[in-house]
Tab-separated table of C-alpha atoms in Angstrom:
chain	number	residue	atom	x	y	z
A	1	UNK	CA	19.481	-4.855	6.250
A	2	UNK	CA	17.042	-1.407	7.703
A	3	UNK	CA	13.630	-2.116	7.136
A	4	UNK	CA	11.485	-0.476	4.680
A	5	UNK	CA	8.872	1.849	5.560
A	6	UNK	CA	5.908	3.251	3.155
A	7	UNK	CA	3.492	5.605	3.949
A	8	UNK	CA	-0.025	6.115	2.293
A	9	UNK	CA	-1.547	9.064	0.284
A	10	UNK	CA	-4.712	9.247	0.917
A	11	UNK	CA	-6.399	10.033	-2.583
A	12	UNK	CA	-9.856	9.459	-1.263
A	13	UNK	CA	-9.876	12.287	1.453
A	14	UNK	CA	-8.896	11.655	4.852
A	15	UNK	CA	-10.634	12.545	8.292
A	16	UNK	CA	-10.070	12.362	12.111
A	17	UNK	CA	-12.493	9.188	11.359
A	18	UNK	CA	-12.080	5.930	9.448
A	19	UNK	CA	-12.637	6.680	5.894
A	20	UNK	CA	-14.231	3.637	3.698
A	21	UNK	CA	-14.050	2.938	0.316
A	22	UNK	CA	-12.359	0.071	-1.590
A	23	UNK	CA	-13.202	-3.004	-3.366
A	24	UNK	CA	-16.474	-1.416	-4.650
A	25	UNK	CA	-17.565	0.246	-1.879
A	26	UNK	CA	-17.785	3.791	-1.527
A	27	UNK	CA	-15.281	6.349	-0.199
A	28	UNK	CA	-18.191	7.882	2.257
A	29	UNK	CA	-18.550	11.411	3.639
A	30	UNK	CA	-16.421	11.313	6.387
A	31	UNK	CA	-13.703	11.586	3.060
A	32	UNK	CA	-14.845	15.020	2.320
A	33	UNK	CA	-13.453	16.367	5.902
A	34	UNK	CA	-9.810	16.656	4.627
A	35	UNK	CA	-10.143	16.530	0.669
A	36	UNK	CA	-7.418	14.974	-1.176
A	37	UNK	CA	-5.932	18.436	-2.977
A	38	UNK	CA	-2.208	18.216	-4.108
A	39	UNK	CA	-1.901	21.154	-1.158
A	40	UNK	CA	-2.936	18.549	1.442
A	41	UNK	CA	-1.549	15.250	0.145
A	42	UNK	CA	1.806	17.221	-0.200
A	43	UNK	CA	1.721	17.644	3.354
A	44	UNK	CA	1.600	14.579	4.075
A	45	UNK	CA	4.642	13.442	1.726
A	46	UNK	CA	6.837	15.657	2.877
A	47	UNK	CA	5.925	14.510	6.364
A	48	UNK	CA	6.932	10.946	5.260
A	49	UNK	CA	9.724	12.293	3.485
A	50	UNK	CA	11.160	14.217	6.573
A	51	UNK	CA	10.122	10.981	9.052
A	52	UNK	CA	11.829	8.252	6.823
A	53	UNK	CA	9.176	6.701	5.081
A	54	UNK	CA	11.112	5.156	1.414
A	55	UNK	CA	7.496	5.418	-0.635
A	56	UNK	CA	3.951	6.563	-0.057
A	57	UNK	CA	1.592	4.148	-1.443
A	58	UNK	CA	-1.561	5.527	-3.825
A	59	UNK	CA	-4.799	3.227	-4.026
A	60	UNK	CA	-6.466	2.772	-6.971
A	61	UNK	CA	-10.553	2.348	-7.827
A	62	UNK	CA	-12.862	4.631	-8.768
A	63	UNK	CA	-13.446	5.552	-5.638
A	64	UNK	CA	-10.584	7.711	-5.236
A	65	UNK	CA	-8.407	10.083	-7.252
A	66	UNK	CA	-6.473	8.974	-10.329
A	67	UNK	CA	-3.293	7.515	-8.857
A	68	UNK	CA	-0.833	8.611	-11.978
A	69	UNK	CA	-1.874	12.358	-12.410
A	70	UNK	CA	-2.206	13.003	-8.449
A	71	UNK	CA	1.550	11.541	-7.536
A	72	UNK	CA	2.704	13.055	-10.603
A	73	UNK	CA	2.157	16.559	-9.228
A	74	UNK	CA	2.638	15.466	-5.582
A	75	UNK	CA	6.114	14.867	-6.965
A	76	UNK	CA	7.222	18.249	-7.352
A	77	UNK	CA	6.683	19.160	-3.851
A	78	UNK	CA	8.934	16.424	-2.828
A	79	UNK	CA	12.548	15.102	-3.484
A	80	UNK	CA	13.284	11.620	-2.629
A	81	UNK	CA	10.046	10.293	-1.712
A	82	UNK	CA	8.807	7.269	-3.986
A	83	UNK	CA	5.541	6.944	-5.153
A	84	UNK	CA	3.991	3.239	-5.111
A	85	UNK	CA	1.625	3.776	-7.773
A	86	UNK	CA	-1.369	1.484	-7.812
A	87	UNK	CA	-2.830	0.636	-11.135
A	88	UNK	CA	-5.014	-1.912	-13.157
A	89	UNK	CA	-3.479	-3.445	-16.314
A	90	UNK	CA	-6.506	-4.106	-17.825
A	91	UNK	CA	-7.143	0.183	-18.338
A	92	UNK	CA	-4.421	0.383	-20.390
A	93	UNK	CA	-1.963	-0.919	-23.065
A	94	UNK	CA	0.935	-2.741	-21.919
A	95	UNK	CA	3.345	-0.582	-24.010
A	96	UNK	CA	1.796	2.764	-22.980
A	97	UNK	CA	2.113	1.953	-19.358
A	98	UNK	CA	5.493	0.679	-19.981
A	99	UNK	CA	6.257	4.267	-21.847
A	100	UNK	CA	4.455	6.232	-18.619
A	101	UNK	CA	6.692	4.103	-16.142
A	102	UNK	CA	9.862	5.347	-17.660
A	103	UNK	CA	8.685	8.749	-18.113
A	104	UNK	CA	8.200	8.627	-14.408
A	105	UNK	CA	11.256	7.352	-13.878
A	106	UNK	CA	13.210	10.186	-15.681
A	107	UNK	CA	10.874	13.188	-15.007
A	108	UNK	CA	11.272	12.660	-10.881
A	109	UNK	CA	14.533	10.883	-10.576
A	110	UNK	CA	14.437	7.423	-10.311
A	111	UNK	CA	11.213	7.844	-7.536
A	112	UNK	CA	8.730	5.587	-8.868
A	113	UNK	CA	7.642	1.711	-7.491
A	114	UNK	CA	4.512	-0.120	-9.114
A	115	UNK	CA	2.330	-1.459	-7.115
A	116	UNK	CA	-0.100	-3.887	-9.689
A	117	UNK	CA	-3.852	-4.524	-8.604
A	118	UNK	CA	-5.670	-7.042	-10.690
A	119	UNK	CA	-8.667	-6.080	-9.586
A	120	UNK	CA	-10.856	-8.242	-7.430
A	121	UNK	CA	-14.239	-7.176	-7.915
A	122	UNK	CA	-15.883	-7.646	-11.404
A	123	UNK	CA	-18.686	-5.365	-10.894
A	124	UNK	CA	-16.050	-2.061	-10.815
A	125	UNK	CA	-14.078	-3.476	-13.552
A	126	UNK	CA	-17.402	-3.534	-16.286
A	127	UNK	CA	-17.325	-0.008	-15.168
A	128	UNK	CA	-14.413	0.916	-16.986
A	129	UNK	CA	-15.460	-1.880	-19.659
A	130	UNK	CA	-13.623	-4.972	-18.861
A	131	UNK	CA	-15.642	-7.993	-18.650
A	132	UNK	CA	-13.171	-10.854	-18.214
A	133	UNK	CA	-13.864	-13.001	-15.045
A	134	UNK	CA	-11.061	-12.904	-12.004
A	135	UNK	CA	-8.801	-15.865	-13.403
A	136	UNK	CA	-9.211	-14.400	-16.758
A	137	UNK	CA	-8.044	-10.828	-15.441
A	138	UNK	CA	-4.837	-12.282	-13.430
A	139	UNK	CA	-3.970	-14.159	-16.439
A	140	UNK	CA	-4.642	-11.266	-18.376
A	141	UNK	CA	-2.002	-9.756	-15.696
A	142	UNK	CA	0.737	-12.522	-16.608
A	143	UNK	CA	0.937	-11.531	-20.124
A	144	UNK	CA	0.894	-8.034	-19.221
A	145	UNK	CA	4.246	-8.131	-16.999
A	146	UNK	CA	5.905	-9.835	-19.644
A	147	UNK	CA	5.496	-7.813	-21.900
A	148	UNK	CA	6.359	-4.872	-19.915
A	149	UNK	CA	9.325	-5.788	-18.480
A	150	UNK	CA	10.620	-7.209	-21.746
A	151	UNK	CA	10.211	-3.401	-22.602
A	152	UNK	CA	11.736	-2.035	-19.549
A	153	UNK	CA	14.841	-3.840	-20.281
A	154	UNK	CA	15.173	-2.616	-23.616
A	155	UNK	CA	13.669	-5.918	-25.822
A	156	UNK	CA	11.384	-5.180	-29.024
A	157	UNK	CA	8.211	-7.126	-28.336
A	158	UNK	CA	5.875	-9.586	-30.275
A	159	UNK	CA	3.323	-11.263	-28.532
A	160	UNK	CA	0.231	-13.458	-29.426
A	161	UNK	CA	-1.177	-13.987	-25.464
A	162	UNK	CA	-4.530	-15.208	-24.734
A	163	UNK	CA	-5.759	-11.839	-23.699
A	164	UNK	CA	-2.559	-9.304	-25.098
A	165	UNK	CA	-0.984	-8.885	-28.680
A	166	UNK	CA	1.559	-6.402	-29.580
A	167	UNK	CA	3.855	-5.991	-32.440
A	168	UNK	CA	6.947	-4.690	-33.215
A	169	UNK	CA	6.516	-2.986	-29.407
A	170	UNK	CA	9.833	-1.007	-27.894
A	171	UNK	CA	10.454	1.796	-26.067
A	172	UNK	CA	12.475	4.938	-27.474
A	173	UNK	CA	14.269	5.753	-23.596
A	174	UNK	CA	13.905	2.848	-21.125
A	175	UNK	CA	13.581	3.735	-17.358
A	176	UNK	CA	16.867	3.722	-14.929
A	177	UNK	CA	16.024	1.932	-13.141
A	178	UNK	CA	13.981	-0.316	-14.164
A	179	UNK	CA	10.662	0.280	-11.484
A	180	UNK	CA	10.317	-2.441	-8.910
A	181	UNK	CA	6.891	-4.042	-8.744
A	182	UNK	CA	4.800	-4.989	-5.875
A	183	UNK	CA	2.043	-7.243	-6.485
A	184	UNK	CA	-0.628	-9.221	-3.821
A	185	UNK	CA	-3.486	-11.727	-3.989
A	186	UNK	CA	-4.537	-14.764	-2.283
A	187	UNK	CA	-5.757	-17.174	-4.714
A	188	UNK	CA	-4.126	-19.759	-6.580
A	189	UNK	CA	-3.998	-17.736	-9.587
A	190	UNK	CA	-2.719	-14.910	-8.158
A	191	UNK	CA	-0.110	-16.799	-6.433
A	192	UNK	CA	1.207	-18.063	-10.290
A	193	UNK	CA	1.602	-15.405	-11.308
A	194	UNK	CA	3.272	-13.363	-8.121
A	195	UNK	CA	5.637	-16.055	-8.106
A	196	UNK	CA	6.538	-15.336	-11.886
A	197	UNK	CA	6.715	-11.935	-12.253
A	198	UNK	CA	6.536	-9.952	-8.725
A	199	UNK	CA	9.688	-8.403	-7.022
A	200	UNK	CA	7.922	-7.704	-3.784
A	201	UNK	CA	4.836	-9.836	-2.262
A	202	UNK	CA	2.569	-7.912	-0.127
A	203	UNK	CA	-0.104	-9.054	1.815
A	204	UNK	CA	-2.575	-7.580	4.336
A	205	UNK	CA	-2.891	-7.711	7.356
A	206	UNK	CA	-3.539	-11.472	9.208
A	207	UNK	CA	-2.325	-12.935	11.950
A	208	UNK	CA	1.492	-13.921	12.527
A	209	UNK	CA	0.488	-17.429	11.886
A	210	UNK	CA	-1.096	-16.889	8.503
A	211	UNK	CA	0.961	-14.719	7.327
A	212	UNK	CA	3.831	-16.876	7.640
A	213	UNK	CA	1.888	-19.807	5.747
A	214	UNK	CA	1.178	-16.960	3.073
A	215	UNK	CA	5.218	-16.039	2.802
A	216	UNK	CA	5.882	-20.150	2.383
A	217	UNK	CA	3.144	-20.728	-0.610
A	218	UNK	CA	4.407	-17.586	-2.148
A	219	UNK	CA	8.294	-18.561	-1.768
A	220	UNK	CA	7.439	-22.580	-2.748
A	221	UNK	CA	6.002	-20.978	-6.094
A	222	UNK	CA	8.744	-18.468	-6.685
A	223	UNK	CA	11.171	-21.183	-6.272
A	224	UNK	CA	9.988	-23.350	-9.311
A	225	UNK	CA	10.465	-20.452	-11.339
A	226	UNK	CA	14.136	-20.113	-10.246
A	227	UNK	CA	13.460	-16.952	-8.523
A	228	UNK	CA	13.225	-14.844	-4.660
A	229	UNK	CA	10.945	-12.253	-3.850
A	230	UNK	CA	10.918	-10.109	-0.920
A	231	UNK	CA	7.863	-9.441	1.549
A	232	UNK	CA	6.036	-6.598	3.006
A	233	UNK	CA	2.811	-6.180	4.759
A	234	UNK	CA	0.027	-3.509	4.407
A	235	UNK	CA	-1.436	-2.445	8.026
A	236	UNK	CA	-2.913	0.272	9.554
A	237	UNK	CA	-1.112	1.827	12.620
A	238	UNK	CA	-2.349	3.129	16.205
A	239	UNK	CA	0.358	3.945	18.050
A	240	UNK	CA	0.842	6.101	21.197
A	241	UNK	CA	3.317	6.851	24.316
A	242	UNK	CA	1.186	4.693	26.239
A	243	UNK	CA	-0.948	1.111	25.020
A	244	UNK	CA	-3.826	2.849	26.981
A	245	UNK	CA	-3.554	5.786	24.900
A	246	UNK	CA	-3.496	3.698	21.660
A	247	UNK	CA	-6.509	1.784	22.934
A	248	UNK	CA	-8.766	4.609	23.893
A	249	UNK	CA	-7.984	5.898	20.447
A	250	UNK	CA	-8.839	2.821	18.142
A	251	UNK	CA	-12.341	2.539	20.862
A	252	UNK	CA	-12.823	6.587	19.640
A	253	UNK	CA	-12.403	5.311	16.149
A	254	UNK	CA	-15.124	2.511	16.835
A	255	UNK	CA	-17.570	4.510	18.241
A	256	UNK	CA	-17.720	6.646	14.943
A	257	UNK	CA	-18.935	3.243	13.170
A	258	UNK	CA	-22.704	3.507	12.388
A	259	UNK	CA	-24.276	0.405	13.061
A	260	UNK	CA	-26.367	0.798	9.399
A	261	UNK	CA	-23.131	1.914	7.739
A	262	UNK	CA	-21.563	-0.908	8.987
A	263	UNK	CA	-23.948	-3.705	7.806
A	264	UNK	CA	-24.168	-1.838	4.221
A	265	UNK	CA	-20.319	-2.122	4.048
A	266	UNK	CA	-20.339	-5.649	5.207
A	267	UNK	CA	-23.485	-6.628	2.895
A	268	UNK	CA	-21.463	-5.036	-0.090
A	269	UNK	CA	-18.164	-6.644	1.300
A	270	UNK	CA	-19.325	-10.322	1.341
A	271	UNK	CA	-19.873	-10.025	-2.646
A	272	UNK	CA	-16.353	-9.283	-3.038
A	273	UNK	CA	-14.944	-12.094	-5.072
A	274	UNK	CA	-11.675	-11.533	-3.591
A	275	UNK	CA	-10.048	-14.151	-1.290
A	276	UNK	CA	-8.298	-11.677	0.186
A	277	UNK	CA	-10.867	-10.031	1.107
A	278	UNK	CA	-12.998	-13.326	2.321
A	279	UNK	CA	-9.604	-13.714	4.394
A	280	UNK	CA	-10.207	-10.366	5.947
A	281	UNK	CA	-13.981	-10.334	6.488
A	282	UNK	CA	-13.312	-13.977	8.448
A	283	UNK	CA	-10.948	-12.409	11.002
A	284	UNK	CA	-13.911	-9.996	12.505
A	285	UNK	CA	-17.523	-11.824	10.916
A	286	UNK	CA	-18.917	-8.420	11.509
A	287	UNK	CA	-18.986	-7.789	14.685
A	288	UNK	CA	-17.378	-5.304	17.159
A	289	UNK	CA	-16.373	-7.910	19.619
A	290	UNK	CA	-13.292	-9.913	20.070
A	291	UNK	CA	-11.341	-7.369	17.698
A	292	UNK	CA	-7.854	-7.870	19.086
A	293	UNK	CA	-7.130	-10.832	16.860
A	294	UNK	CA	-3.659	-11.168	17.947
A	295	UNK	CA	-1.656	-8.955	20.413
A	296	UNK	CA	-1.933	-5.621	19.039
A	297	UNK	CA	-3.520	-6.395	15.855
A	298	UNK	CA	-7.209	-5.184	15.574
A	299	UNK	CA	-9.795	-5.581	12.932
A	300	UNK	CA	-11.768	-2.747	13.778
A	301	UNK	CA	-10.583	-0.712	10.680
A	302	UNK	CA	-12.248	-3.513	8.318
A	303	UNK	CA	-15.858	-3.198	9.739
A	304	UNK	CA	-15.882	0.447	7.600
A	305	UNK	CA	-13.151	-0.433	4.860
A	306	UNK	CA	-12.692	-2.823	1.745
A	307	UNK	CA	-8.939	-4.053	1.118
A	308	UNK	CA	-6.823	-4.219	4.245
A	309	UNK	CA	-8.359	-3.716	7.315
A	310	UNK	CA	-6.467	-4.572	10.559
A	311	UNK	CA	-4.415	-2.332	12.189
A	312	UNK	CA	-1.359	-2.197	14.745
A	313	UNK	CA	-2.993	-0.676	18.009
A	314	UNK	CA	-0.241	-0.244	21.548
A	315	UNK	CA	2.609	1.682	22.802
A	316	UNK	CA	5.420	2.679	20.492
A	317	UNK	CA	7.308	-0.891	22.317
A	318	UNK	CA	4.697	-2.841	21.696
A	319	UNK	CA	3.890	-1.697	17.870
A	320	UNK	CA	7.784	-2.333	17.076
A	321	UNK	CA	7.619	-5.718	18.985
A	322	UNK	CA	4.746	-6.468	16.732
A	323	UNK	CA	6.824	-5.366	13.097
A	324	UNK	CA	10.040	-7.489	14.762
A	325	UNK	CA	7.598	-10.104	15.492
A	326	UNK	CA	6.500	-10.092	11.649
A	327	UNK	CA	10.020	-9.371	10.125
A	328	UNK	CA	11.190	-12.541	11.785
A	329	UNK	CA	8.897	-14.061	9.576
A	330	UNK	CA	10.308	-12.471	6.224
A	331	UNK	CA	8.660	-9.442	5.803
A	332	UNK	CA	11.189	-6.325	5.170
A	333	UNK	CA	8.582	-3.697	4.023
A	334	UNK	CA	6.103	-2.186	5.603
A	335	UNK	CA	3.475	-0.263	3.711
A	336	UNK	CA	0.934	1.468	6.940
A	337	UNK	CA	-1.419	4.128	6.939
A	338	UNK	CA	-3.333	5.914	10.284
A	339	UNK	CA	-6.204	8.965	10.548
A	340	UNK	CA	-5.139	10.940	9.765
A	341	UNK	CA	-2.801	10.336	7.844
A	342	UNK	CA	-0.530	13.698	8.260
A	343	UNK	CA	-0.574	13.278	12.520
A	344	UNK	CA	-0.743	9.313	12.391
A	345	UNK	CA	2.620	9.818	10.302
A	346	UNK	CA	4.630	11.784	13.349
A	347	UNK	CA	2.906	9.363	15.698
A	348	UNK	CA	4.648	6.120	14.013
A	349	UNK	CA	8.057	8.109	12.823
A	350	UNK	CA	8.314	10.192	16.161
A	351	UNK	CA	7.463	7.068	18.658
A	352	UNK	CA	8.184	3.573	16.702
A	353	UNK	CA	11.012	4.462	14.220
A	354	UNK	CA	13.787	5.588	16.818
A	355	UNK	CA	12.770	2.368	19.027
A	356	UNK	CA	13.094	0.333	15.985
A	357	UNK	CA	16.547	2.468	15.017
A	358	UNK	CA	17.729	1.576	18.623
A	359	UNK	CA	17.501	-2.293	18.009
A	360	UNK	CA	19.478	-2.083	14.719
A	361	UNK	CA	16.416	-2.705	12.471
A	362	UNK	CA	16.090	0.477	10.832
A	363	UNK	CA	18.557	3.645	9.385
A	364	UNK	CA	16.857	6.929	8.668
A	365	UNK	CA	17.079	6.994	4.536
A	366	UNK	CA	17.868	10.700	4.076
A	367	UNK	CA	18.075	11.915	7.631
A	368	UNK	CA	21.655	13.800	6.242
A	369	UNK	CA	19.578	15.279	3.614
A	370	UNK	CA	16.456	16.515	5.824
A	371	UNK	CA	18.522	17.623	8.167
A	372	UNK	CA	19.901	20.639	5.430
A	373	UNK	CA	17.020	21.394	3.462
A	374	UNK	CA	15.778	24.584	3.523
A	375	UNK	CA	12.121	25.367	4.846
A	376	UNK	CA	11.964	28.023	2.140
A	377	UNK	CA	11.409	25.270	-0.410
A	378	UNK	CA	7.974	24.059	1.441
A	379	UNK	CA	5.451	26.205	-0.577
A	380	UNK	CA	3.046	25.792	2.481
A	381	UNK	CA	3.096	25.725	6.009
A	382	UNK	CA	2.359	21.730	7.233
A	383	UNK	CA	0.800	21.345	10.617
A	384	UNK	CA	3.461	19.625	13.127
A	385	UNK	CA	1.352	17.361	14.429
A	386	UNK	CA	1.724	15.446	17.637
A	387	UNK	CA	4.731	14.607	18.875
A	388	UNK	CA	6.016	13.039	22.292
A	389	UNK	CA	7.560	15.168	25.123
């Protein structure tokens, strides 16, 4: 089986720098060096695209672009690219995102993967007026999935949940296929109801050791309810020909952090209600020393940045010993991101694809069909970025 490999659109802006944002916190200016127009987050996809990324993940939040409208016209200037659309169920009707899913679905050819965010941080959520607590909202979640796949699959729904009710609910076309659906959390709620209604379980970023207790919970749960899931892994990458290279890089990266920026990020981070993000706020406390966390894994990125926050940081061999290292663990998808994002993505697909490709662990998805498309279909010219000698 070839591993799975997502890139990230990065809806927020994107910079030679670290760009914040996330779980409440603010996107920061350093997001406003590369703004996220369709011109410049095309780039980037067909990069992907052409380097063997499957999907390009979108966040979600208000500090970024709207993740529906953006890869909705990023779409056209693609053609087998998937979109892992992040959204909130509590924004919108069950049925009407079950209608947008497999309009989606039909309008760019099957190229559409849901990636559901319950939303961790009740502060942003009264924003866009929803005032249930966390449990409440993951719950809220539960009922939401059913409904929706129920819908998907052609059923005409009634439902009296807790949180949801819908009547007489169907769908005129349903989507081919049916979209699959990534979903993450760390608390015991959020484990319920991964375990019930998730096709893919993704965490971020930890260390070998906890991510494998992570994949165990999740696949103890999953087996109650009769079912599998698969696993995959948000990161950040730093990769390079050399690990001194990589290093020197991920210090540059460092010394961009201002100290006050820093302690206003962490002061807003440690309100975060999400475990997930406790779990990543525990694996730096703060401070810029003792990053490397585990060989090649540095939580430098998380100092600046809500949600995940560790990256991969070494040589091209050493970042691929680091993905076999987790895929022997379970995890067959790998959802990464890098700043920039359009040279970060030549970096990883240039230098750590092929050595991955050489071990049997990965098969270029559509190398047949990049190899014959016609450069008079790319409506702009997309810098080359770097690439090893």
């Amino acid at each position: 089986m070839s591993l799975t490999f997502h890139w990230f659109l990065p809806t927020n802006g994107d910079s030679r720098h670290v760009v914040g944002g996330g779980h409440g916190t603010p996107a920061g200016s350093s997001g406003r060096d590369r703004p996220p127009t369709v011109a410049y987050l095309s780039q980037i996809a067909r990069a992907a695209e052409d380097l063997g990324f499957v999907g390009a993940l979108t966040p979600t939040g208000a500090w970024c672009e709207d993740a529906w409208l953006t890869t909705a016209m990023v779409s056209r200037h693609t053609e087998r690219l998937k979109f892992l659309v992040a959204f909130r169920p509590g924004f919108v009707s069950p049925t009407l995102a079950a209608q947008m899913a497999s309009t989606f679905q039909r309008q760019t050819g099957g190229r559409l993967l849901l990636n559901v965010v319950t939303g961790g941080e009740s502060h942003e959520q009264r924003a866009y007026g929803d005032f249930l607590d966390k449990d409440d909202r993951y719950r809220r979640t539960g009922e939401f999935l059913q409904i929706v796949r129920e819908l998907w699959h052609g059923k005409t729904v009634d439902l009296t949940g807790e949180h949801l009710q819908v009547e007489g609910a169907t769908l005129a076309r349903v989507p081919d296929p049916v979209p699959t659906v990534y979903f993450g959390g760390s608390s015991p709620v959020a484990g319920e109801i991964a375990a019930r209604h998730a096709d893919v379980y993704l965490t971020w970023g930890e260390p070998p050791a906890a991510v494998a207790e992570k994949i165990a919970w999740i696949r103890r749960l999953a087996a109650r309810q009769g079912r599998t899931l698969r696993f995959g892994i948000r990161l950040h990458v730093i990769t390079r020909d050399t690990s001194e290279q990589a290093w020197a890089e991920a210090g540059r990266l460092l010394d961009g952090f201002d100290p006050e920026a820093v302690d206003a990020v962490q002061a807003g981070l440690a309100r975060s209600e999400s475990e997930g993000q406790r779990r990543m706020l525990a694996l730096h406390g703060g401070s810029r020393d003792d990053l490397e966390i585990h060989p090649n894994l540095w939580a430098g990125i998380g100092l600046v940045r809500g949600g995940a926050g560790t990256a991969l940081v070494g040589s091209h061999t050493e970042v691929a010993e680091r993905i076999v290292e987790y895929h022997r663990l379970g995890i067959d998808e790998f959802v990464l991101s890098g700043y920039p994002h359009l040279e970060e993505a030549y970096w990883f697909g240039e230098g750590v694809l092929p050595e991955l490709e050489h071990q049997g662990l990965w098969t270029h998805p559509f190398r047949d069909a990049a190899r014959v498309r016609p450069t008079a279909q790319v409506p702009f010219a997309a810098p080359a970025g770097p690439r090893r000698n």
